[in-house]
Amino acid sequence: MSIETIILLIPLLPLAGCLVAGLFRHQIGRAGAHWVTIVAVALSFVFSAYIAWEVFFNDLPVLNYSVYTWAIADGLRFEIGFLIDSLTALMMVVVTFVSLMVHIYTIGYMADDDGYQRFFAYINLFTFAMLMLVMANNFLQLFFGWEAVGVVSYLLIGFWFKKDSAVRANLKAFLVNRVGDFGFLLGIAAVVMYFGSLDYYEVFGRVEQVEGQTISIFGATEWQLMTFICICLFIGAMGKSAQVPLHVWLPDSMEGPTPISALIHAATMVTAGIFMVARLSPMFEASVTALSFILVIGAITALFMGLIGIVQNDIKRVVAYSTLSQLGYMTVALGVSAYSVAIFHLMTHAFFKALLFLAAGSVIIALHHKQDMREMGGLAKYMPITTATAWLGSLALIGFPFFSGFYSKDLIIEAVKLAERPGVGFATFAVYAGVVVTALYSFRMLYLAFHGPTRMDEKTRSHAHESPLVVTIPLILLAIPSVVIGYFTVVPLLFGGVLADAIIVREANDVVARLAYKFDNGPFAFGLHGFVTPVFWLAMLGVGLATWIYLFQPHVADLVKARLLLVWKVLDRKYGFDELYQNVFAGGGLKLASGLSRGGDATVIDGWIVNGSARLIALWSGLLRNLQSGLLFHYAFAMIIGLVAIVASFVLLR
């Protein structure tokens, strides 16, 4: 089997699994649906791992080729093609591995659901769409994958379509992402207009030629062309990767089944924006203004979304706001040109955040779909495996030394400190403050759910037990990379030149190269040094506060809430973004539509044009009707008058 055939099978196998499970669900049954889809994703993972092995260990050269030409118009080629380099190989392995774990986990989580086969078909389809996105070698296929993951996300968030909250959540996700995608499409259109190509490499090769050009947007205002293109493209990333102010859809997407939270909203779809910016690094390097914009947006998201996580009581929403915050950290890394560090954190985050979502789902299974942490407590004695894996995922999340999140998160903070561009001062404060916040909400969740006094009612407590193996095995398999993958991959990925074929950074912006000296003695020495850094002690401050308040002095939380009631209300209302969008944009849109309906449709179109023209015709016809008397002498008189008028006109004109 040729390597091109293997590459083609990687996305097509999940697509085939989707079609079989979706179209022939009655013939193959429930067991057949999960076997077909799991085997498809498992083979896709094996092939992805093989390609990654060839890329990372056998020096497989970069493969950039077209599979299918859809159309050619005025020299512009619309193609489906693949770009296989180190970044693609890494993303393929992450997507397929996490997807495989979610597929297996779904057998237990969705066991009693009527839509069992439909769910497996959807998650296979999502895997196909995400693979097409990360494997693309051109903007057309990127946009196809971009929109395809959005469509499947819409279907999965609203999977339980009989719930009003699920229907509202998927509509919200759809509409918010349309805002981001409008900017994304404008950016692609500008690429076509000024570069004359959709192929990545052709566009990258022409960046220097167009770098000095400007574009007029509003009247005489001139923008740097590359700044305009990059900001438009990043607006698309703000929607997909849920950056402020287009973040509001992701917390509500928790209305979907928990496996989707792990697959889409932790490990894959929401990281599409991060991947896109890293993939297009040669373009973003041409605009410091765009990078500064990215930096500030990421810093705002990292800090302020984490703060909301502190006041959440739904266990899935705590993890959801954690995802928003960590996506902000990745965006900050992009903003300081540390693209490889952003991808590194994307990879480590995929494992430990998927682990935390699936651990939350395990708790929800045990408690018969209760998600309020105030009704939990003491679950450690009932669910030891889930508890242990949740601890490991949380330690990775807060960046505890030697855990995977430590290496990626710490390097983001170090990169920000070395960067020199507008917004660095605020970003430095945000990423440091975010360390305390992350530790506080993470350990608050651990203590409220798994430790302390049991707050479950007797019926719930009698049913509490560890989840079945199809749930706990994926937890264990995700916990392993959550602990060790950062240690083993940090040096080759960031300082060994592994990603050099995919990520291009200008020398003046290369903060990652300036961090290499920290690993002169290897990752073990860096991990040991992590115990004496300010980041570690800030994390311990958050852990200490959570331990003191939620494990030993729970009444303090109520006292703080009472003293800081205004702050608590602001956080509980999520800074009012939902009200703003609902009242100003949605409400304003409805009022505008209502006004246009009354003033435009009813008054102008119906009243003046339709009914008005009818009344005018009736008026004239009434007048003309009076002239038709039917009497011969009336007509003779009219003819005489007419003849006199004609003769008079001739005389006067002479």
XYZ file of C-alpha atoms in Angstrom:
654
model
C 0.000 0.000 0.000
C 1.501 3.332 -1.061
C 1.895 6.159 1.431
C -0.544 8.311 -0.598
C -3.177 5.584 -0.243
C -2.611 5.408 3.518
C -2.957 9.185 3.772
C -6.208 9.109 1.789
C -7.628 6.359 4.015
C -7.043 8.359 7.208
C -10.002 10.741 6.625
C -12.060 8.415 4.422
C -12.323 5.585 6.968
C -14.298 7.685 9.499
C -16.459 8.980 6.650
C -17.220 5.407 5.597
C -17.985 4.472 9.205
C -20.396 7.399 9.430
C -22.243 6.351 6.268
C -22.558 2.718 7.359
C -23.697 3.550 10.917
C -26.052 6.276 9.723
C -27.630 4.745 6.630
C -27.716 1.094 7.706
C -28.354 1.466 11.424
C -31.399 -0.812 11.353
C -29.491 -3.551 9.543
C -26.359 -3.530 11.727
C -28.016 -2.743 15.079
C -26.562 -0.905 18.070
C -23.512 -3.140 18.489
C -22.799 -3.008 14.772
C -22.859 0.793 14.831
C -20.236 1.117 17.533
C -18.038 -1.634 16.106
C -18.005 -0.146 12.597
C -17.243 3.371 13.775
C -14.663 2.374 16.391
C -12.789 0.123 13.944
C -12.799 2.951 11.395
C -11.327 5.460 13.863
C -8.890 2.881 15.260
C -7.521 2.187 11.769
C -7.340 5.911 11.127
C -5.326 6.308 14.336
C -2.971 3.459 13.406
C -2.364 4.957 9.963
C -1.876 8.420 11.505
C 0.642 7.000 13.965
C 2.464 5.335 11.060
C 2.645 8.628 9.138
C 3.853 10.410 12.290
C 6.553 7.766 12.766
C 7.706 8.263 9.182
C 7.725 12.047 9.590
C 9.414 12.265 12.990
C 11.774 9.294 12.926
C 12.365 8.369 9.276
C 12.602 11.901 7.846
C 9.678 11.570 5.465
C 9.883 14.658 3.225
C 7.023 17.122 3.185
C 4.211 15.890 0.925
C 2.156 18.603 -0.760
C -0.091 17.360 -3.534
C -3.530 17.633 -5.080
C -5.976 14.743 -4.880
C -8.835 16.210 -6.897
C -9.315 19.389 -8.930
C -12.859 20.626 -8.528
C -12.710 23.634 -10.868
C -10.383 26.112 -12.578
C -11.565 29.688 -13.134
C -9.352 32.462 -14.530
C -6.269 30.549 -13.477
C -7.534 30.016 -9.898
C -7.552 26.343 -8.964
C -10.152 24.917 -6.556
C -8.645 21.659 -5.288
C -8.798 19.013 -2.628
C -5.253 18.264 -1.548
C -3.083 17.189 1.351
C -0.094 18.802 3.056
C 1.698 16.260 5.224
C 4.397 17.788 7.380
C 5.275 17.680 11.082
C 2.347 19.879 12.148
C -0.154 17.803 10.183
C 1.283 14.525 11.504
C 1.029 15.760 15.102
C -2.545 16.966 14.686
C -3.662 13.744 12.971
C -2.409 11.647 15.891
C -4.041 13.920 18.497
C -7.391 14.040 16.677
C -7.628 10.306 16.000
C -6.397 9.198 19.440
C -8.765 11.438 21.397
C -11.575 10.514 19.015
C -10.876 6.808 19.544
C -11.011 7.219 23.332
C -14.284 9.137 23.054
C -15.782 6.465 20.783
C -14.986 3.722 23.296
C -16.223 5.830 26.213
C -19.491 6.508 24.355
C -20.466 2.822 24.532
C -20.920 3.209 28.278
C -22.156 6.789 28.411
C -24.839 6.490 25.717
C -25.804 2.867 26.448
C -29.458 3.651 27.168
C -29.934 6.445 24.632
C -32.410 6.000 21.783
C -30.115 7.853 19.397
C -27.170 5.494 19.964
C -26.400 4.758 16.290
C -27.012 8.334 15.212
C -24.537 9.536 17.801
C -21.789 7.219 16.580
C -22.451 8.300 12.991
C -22.124 11.960 14.006
C -18.823 11.560 15.878
C -17.347 9.584 12.971
C -18.424 12.386 10.641
C -16.858 14.947 12.950
C -13.559 13.048 12.938
C -13.595 13.064 9.126
C -14.272 16.821 9.019
C -11.510 17.642 11.515
C -8.996 15.491 9.644
C -9.853 17.211 6.364
C -9.232 20.549 8.083
C -5.799 19.709 9.507
C -4.619 17.838 6.394
C -5.576 20.605 3.937
C -2.987 22.182 1.682
C -5.207 25.061 0.541
C -7.736 27.586 1.822
C -10.679 25.978 0.024
C -10.290 22.674 1.843
C -9.525 24.515 5.068
C -12.836 26.326 4.731
C -14.646 23.079 3.931
C -13.290 21.416 7.073
C -13.945 24.604 9.058
C -17.621 24.658 8.125
C -18.025 20.875 8.300
C -16.899 20.694 11.933
C -19.282 23.569 12.638
C -22.215 21.722 11.087
C -21.495 18.498 12.995
C -20.985 20.495 16.192
C -24.447 22.002 15.638
C -25.909 18.507 15.272
C -24.129 17.188 18.358
C -24.815 20.120 20.697
C -28.496 19.753 19.848
C -28.348 15.957 19.850
C -31.073 15.795 22.498
C -33.310 17.956 20.331
C -36.361 17.438 22.524
C -34.709 19.613 25.201
C -35.379 23.304 24.625
C -32.055 24.218 26.234
C -30.169 21.993 23.773
C -31.953 23.546 20.796
C -31.158 27.051 22.055
C -27.532 26.074 22.651
C -26.919 24.696 19.189
C -28.625 27.703 17.578
C -26.442 29.988 19.690
C -23.302 28.144 18.605
C -24.404 28.332 14.980
C -25.140 32.071 15.022
C -22.026 33.124 16.945
C -19.806 31.090 14.642
C -21.453 32.711 11.627
C -20.099 36.040 12.879
C -16.592 34.643 13.091
C -16.909 32.822 9.781
C -17.927 36.037 8.041
C -14.561 37.522 8.985
C -12.821 34.297 8.023
C -14.430 34.337 4.575
C -13.468 37.995 4.079
C -9.863 37.059 4.853
C -9.898 34.207 2.337
C -11.494 36.495 -0.267
C -8.706 39.032 0.287
C -6.145 36.247 -0.139
C -7.701 35.310 -3.480
C -7.833 38.945 -4.620
C -4.277 39.918 -3.750
C -2.404 36.609 -3.959
C -4.317 35.009 -6.829
C -4.095 31.547 -5.296
C -5.650 29.332 -2.645
C -2.603 27.071 -2.235
C -0.776 27.589 1.064
C 2.740 27.404 -0.327
C 1.995 29.715 -3.259
C 0.495 32.280 -0.871
C 3.393 31.978 1.587
C 5.863 32.527 -1.253
C 4.207 35.824 -2.206
C 3.889 37.352 1.285
C 6.967 39.551 0.892
C 5.694 40.838 -2.470
C 2.441 42.195 -0.987
C 3.691 43.023 2.507
C 3.979 46.747 1.898
C 0.615 47.139 0.173
C -2.293 48.945 1.795
C -6.030 48.574 1.430
C -8.742 51.208 1.782
C -11.613 49.994 3.952
C -13.572 52.985 5.281
C -13.255 55.973 2.996
C -9.692 57.254 2.918
C -8.513 55.114 5.867
C -5.616 52.935 4.766
C -4.803 49.578 6.383
C -1.788 47.425 5.843
C -3.010 44.612 3.614
C -1.453 41.834 5.700
C -2.922 43.314 8.885
C -6.386 43.334 7.341
C -6.089 39.746 6.050
C -4.660 38.366 9.295
C -7.220 40.072 11.534
C -10.066 38.836 9.321
C -8.711 35.287 9.463
C -8.270 35.551 13.227
C -11.879 36.692 13.648
C -12.757 33.259 12.276
C -10.458 31.746 14.907
C -12.188 33.827 17.597
C -15.445 32.089 16.724
C -14.143 28.537 16.439
C -11.695 28.796 19.354
C -14.171 30.754 21.502
C -12.207 33.921 22.209
C -13.799 37.005 23.756
C -16.247 38.333 22.619
C -17.263 35.326 20.481
C -16.881 32.892 23.379
C -20.491 32.769 24.563
C -21.464 29.625 22.652
C -18.984 27.205 24.241
C -20.315 27.054 27.850
C -23.866 26.549 26.579
C -22.665 23.746 24.312
C -22.409 21.615 27.452
C -26.076 20.814 26.741
C -24.772 18.128 24.387
C -23.734 14.678 25.648
C -20.468 14.650 27.627
C -18.438 12.694 25.020
C -18.992 15.623 22.682
C -17.695 18.037 25.275
C -14.480 16.009 25.339
C -14.142 15.546 21.596
C -15.291 18.857 20.173
C -15.029 21.398 22.939
C -11.719 20.376 24.498
C -9.477 18.515 22.098
C -10.327 19.191 18.476
C -12.816 21.691 17.043
C -12.098 24.549 19.441
C -8.399 24.179 18.708
C -9.006 24.621 14.963
C -8.430 28.368 15.265
C -5.126 27.821 17.090
C -4.035 25.350 14.421
C -5.060 27.715 11.621
C -2.962 30.617 12.913
C 0.048 28.327 13.427
C -0.380 26.871 9.943
C -0.477 30.376 8.461
C 2.468 31.633 10.544
C 4.336 33.035 7.487
C 1.376 35.352 6.926
C 0.843 36.401 10.534
C 4.548 37.131 10.935
C 4.082 39.941 8.406
C 1.839 41.947 10.760
C 2.907 42.913 14.270
C -0.387 44.784 14.639
C -2.401 41.619 14.036
C -0.200 39.665 16.457
C -0.670 42.326 19.145
C -4.431 42.144 18.615
C -4.256 38.356 19.008
C -2.131 38.740 22.146
C -4.585 41.070 23.898
C -7.656 39.015 22.969
C -5.967 35.849 24.252
C -4.929 37.517 27.520
C -8.459 38.797 28.184
C -9.891 35.330 27.532
C -7.277 33.526 29.648
C -7.929 35.591 32.767
C -11.554 36.679 32.670
C -13.047 33.394 31.491
C -11.109 31.562 34.209
C -12.641 33.853 36.827
C -16.139 32.789 35.773
C -15.145 29.154 36.412
C -14.784 29.950 40.129
C -18.526 30.625 40.564
C -19.876 27.765 38.426
C -21.654 24.868 40.157
C -22.268 22.649 37.123
C -19.273 20.301 36.943
C -19.186 20.385 33.127
C -19.371 24.169 32.995
C -16.362 24.475 35.302
C -14.377 22.408 32.819
C -15.888 24.407 29.934
C -14.682 27.736 31.340
C -11.335 26.107 31.998
C -11.221 25.267 28.286
C -11.930 28.898 27.412
C -9.111 30.032 29.678
C -6.598 27.532 28.282
C -7.538 28.472 24.733
C -6.698 32.002 25.795
C -3.232 30.829 26.874
C -2.709 29.230 23.458
C -3.824 32.444 21.763
C -1.397 34.456 23.892
C 1.400 32.180 22.682
C 0.361 32.840 19.088
C 0.374 36.573 19.782
C 4.057 36.525 20.809
C 5.018 34.395 17.775
C 5.503 31.284 19.942
C 3.450 29.204 17.513
C 5.197 25.943 18.366
C 4.501 26.493 22.078
C 0.830 27.125 21.288
C 0.692 23.844 19.354
C 2.532 22.096 22.184
C -0.048 23.341 24.692
C -2.804 22.386 22.243
C -1.476 18.816 22.277
C -1.041 18.476 26.045
C -4.363 20.233 26.695
C -6.147 17.827 24.339
C -5.245 14.905 26.587
C -5.815 16.336 30.060
C -8.915 18.339 29.158
C -10.527 15.392 27.382
C -9.671 13.411 30.519
C -11.382 15.965 32.770
C -14.508 16.077 30.614
C -14.754 12.296 30.532
C -14.158 12.135 34.300
C -17.007 14.622 34.753
C -19.130 12.410 32.509
C -18.255 9.391 34.647
C -19.555 11.268 37.687
C -22.714 12.233 35.808
C -23.315 8.564 34.901
C -22.886 7.480 38.521
C -25.263 10.162 39.809
C -27.953 9.578 37.191
C -27.190 12.777 35.266
C -26.877 15.130 38.206
C -24.309 17.806 37.390
C -24.562 20.217 40.341
C -21.440 19.891 42.511
C -23.397 21.115 45.520
C -25.237 17.775 45.391
C -22.067 15.670 45.296
C -19.188 15.284 47.733
C -17.336 12.252 49.036
C -17.339 10.448 45.686
C -13.731 9.296 46.119
C -14.800 6.257 48.147
C -17.374 5.251 45.527
C -15.364 6.066 42.375
C -11.631 5.565 43.019
C -10.543 5.323 39.368
C -12.517 8.376 38.282
C -11.199 10.292 41.291
C -7.568 9.363 40.603
C -7.773 10.291 36.935
C -9.554 13.569 37.747
C -6.688 14.409 40.115
C -4.102 13.656 37.448
C -5.965 15.759 34.895
C -6.282 18.644 37.361
C -2.580 18.546 38.269
C -1.742 18.691 34.563
C -4.178 21.582 34.132
C -2.677 23.714 36.909
C 0.836 23.071 35.578
C 2.234 21.023 38.458
C 5.929 20.255 37.762
C 6.633 17.212 35.578
C 3.013 16.929 34.416
C 2.370 17.620 30.734
C 0.600 20.924 31.334
C 3.588 22.206 33.324
C 5.947 22.183 30.358
C 3.548 23.769 27.885
C 1.953 26.324 30.196
C 5.194 27.420 31.839
C 6.803 27.982 28.462
C 3.902 30.176 27.354
C 4.473 32.395 30.381
C 8.229 32.483 29.742
C 7.655 33.366 26.082
C 5.379 36.278 27.021
C 8.034 37.661 29.364
C 10.585 37.709 26.525
C 8.318 39.216 23.861
C 8.530 42.847 22.798
C 5.326 44.161 21.296
C 2.259 46.184 22.323
C 0.069 44.406 24.872
C 2.840 42.335 26.488
C 2.511 44.086 29.862
C -1.175 43.256 30.233
C -0.666 39.744 28.854
C 2.080 39.052 31.413
C -0.226 40.056 34.263
C -3.094 37.999 32.807
C -1.150 34.750 32.400
C 0.342 35.015 35.899
C -3.022 35.820 37.498
C -4.576 33.026 35.487
C -2.302 30.518 37.235
C -3.906 31.300 40.610
C -7.397 31.279 39.139
C -6.866 27.949 37.356
C -5.648 26.245 40.521
C -8.522 27.694 42.549
C -11.386 26.507 40.319
C -9.698 23.166 39.568
C -9.293 22.169 43.201
C -12.665 23.649 44.107
C -14.138 21.177 41.623
C -12.089 18.272 43.037
C -13.073 18.992 46.622
C -16.759 19.669 45.974
C -17.180 16.553 43.837
C -14.852 13.945 45.290
C -13.965 14.958 48.841
C -15.485 16.482 51.925
C -18.879 15.520 53.339
C -21.364 13.687 51.167
C -24.208 15.973 50.098
C -26.045 13.412 47.953
C -29.550 12.341 48.863
C -29.979 8.750 50.012
C -31.353 7.521 46.676
C -28.396 8.940 44.735
C -25.888 7.626 47.275
C -27.307 4.116 47.054
C -26.683 4.072 43.292
C -23.235 5.722 43.336
C -20.558 3.346 42.025
C -17.542 3.277 39.733
C -18.304 3.446 36.023
C -17.935 0.376 33.762
C -14.676 -0.521 32.035
C -15.676 1.072 28.726
C -15.671 4.357 30.637
C -12.702 3.892 32.975
C -10.286 2.417 30.405
C -10.369 5.570 28.224
C -9.856 7.601 31.413
C -6.709 5.626 32.237
C -5.409 5.778 28.665
C -5.900 9.561 28.581
C -4.337 9.973 32.032
C -1.035 8.455 30.871
C -0.207 11.130 28.242
C -1.657 13.784 30.555
C 1.192 12.960 32.926
C 4.158 12.054 30.710
C 3.777 13.345 27.144
C 5.059 16.824 27.947
C 8.253 15.465 29.497
C 9.122 13.336 26.477
C 8.142 15.736 23.691
C 9.038 19.243 24.894
C 12.641 19.234 23.666
C 12.157 17.692 20.201
C 8.983 19.640 19.420
C 10.189 23.055 20.563
C 13.969 22.999 20.371
C 14.812 20.066 18.121
C 13.591 21.637 14.897
C 10.810 19.073 14.491
C 8.189 21.688 13.567
C 10.577 23.833 11.521
C 9.152 22.553 8.230
C 5.678 23.813 9.141
C 6.082 26.881 11.364
C 8.027 29.885 10.093
C 9.081 32.599 12.555
C 11.143 35.666 11.723
C 14.379 35.878 13.645
C 13.460 39.093 15.446
C 10.260 37.452 16.791
C 11.704 34.043 17.697
C 11.156 33.969 21.469
C 11.182 30.162 21.480
C 14.813 30.068 20.344
C 15.669 32.341 23.288
C 14.108 29.797 25.671
C 16.284 26.891 24.532
C 18.922 27.487 27.230
C 16.385 26.509 29.909
C 16.597 22.927 28.633
C 20.384 22.657 28.450
C 20.190 20.090 31.264
C 17.084 18.380 29.929
C 13.389 18.329 30.882
C 14.052 16.701 34.273
C 16.175 19.620 35.469
C 13.584 22.056 34.121
C 10.892 20.180 36.053
C 12.912 20.325 39.277
C 13.450 24.030 38.783
C 9.686 24.377 38.433
C 9.290 23.909 42.194
C 11.056 27.218 42.910
C 9.474 29.425 40.236
C 6.839 32.118 40.883
C 4.421 30.151 38.684
C 4.551 27.168 41.046
C 3.950 29.281 44.141
C 1.096 31.117 42.468
C -0.466 27.748 41.647
C 0.041 26.635 45.250
C -1.665 29.842 46.398
C -4.736 28.838 44.406
C -4.563 25.253 45.683
C -4.136 26.495 49.270
C -7.125 28.821 49.036
C -9.310 26.062 47.564
C -8.167 23.578 50.236
C -8.753 25.967 53.126
C -12.134 27.164 51.900
C -13.755 24.099 50.360
C -12.231 21.338 52.458
C -11.906 22.871 55.924
C -13.891 26.133 56.090
C -16.789 25.855 53.618
C -18.680 28.697 55.304
C -15.957 31.102 54.136
C -17.216 30.761 50.551
C -20.612 32.122 51.625
C -18.968 34.950 53.581
C -16.843 35.963 50.595
C -19.891 35.810 48.337
C -21.824 38.078 50.713
C -18.943 40.570 51.001
C -18.247 40.594 47.259
C -21.825 40.186 46.094
C -21.461 42.661 43.219
C -18.365 40.867 41.906
C -20.094 37.514 42.292
C -23.122 38.762 40.342
C -20.897 40.065 37.541
C -19.161 36.685 37.278
C -22.403 34.725 37.614
C -23.905 36.779 34.790
C -20.741 36.170 32.726
C -20.016 39.904 32.463
C -23.393 40.460 30.799
C -22.363 39.234 27.356
C -25.491 37.122 26.989
C -27.751 40.011 27.960
C -25.862 42.335 25.623
C -26.230 40.026 22.650
C -29.808 39.087 23.501
C -31.073 42.598 24.159
C -28.943 44.701 21.816
C -28.228 42.493 18.835
C -31.011 39.906 18.938
C -33.537 42.285 20.523
C -32.418 45.177 18.336
C -32.650 42.954 15.276
C -36.189 41.936 16.209
C -37.212 45.565 16.783
C -35.645 46.595 13.479
C -37.442 43.748 11.719
C -40.699 44.701 13.418
C -40.244 48.349 12.402
C -39.456 47.391 8.827
C -42.458 45.088 8.838
C -44.818 47.845 10.023
C -43.224 50.725 8.163
C -41.957 48.928 5.096
C -44.242 45.970 4.468
C -47.499 47.233 5.970
C -47.238 50.956 5.190
C -45.105 51.309 2.061
C -45.538 48.017 0.202
C -49.017 46.943 1.286
C -50.424 50.404 2.049
C -48.928 52.606 -0.655
C -47.801 50.321 -3.460
C -50.286 47.423 -3.437
C -53.419 48.861 -1.866
C -52.540 52.432 -2.905
C -52.239 51.515 -6.570
C -55.523 49.626 -6.328
C -57.259 52.686 -4.808
C -55.724 54.963 -7.464
C -56.977 52.734 -10.257
C -60.412 52.603 -8.623
C -60.457 56.417 -8.422
C -59.527 56.920 -12.080
C -61.843 54.200 -13.247
C -64.641 55.868 -11.308
C -63.919 59.169 -13.037
C -63.647 57.577 -16.454
C -66.807 55.567 -15.877
C -68.792 58.833 -15.650
C -67.688 59.724 -19.170
C -69.278 56.571 -20.589
C -72.980 57.638 -20.402
C -74.142 55.606 -23.433
C -76.018 58.655 -24.928
C -75.269 59.489 -28.587
C -75.471 63.301 -28.223
C -72.868 63.185 -25.388
C -70.408 61.465 -27.723
C -71.236 63.899 -30.596
C -70.685 66.856 -28.279
C -67.310 65.408 -27.112
C -66.231 64.955 -30.775
C -67.140 68.600 -31.584
C -65.222 69.865 -28.543
C -62.242 67.768 -29.573
C -62.343 69.030 -33.143
C -62.506 72.652 -31.906
C -59.537 72.030 -29.638
C -57.462 70.584 -32.519
C -58.279 73.493 -34.870
C -57.510 76.018 -32.122
C -54.140 74.419 -31.447
C -53.144 74.637 -35.123
C -54.180 78.303 -35.311
C -52.344 79.246 -32.146
C -49.188 77.354 -33.152
C -49.061 79.297 -36.482
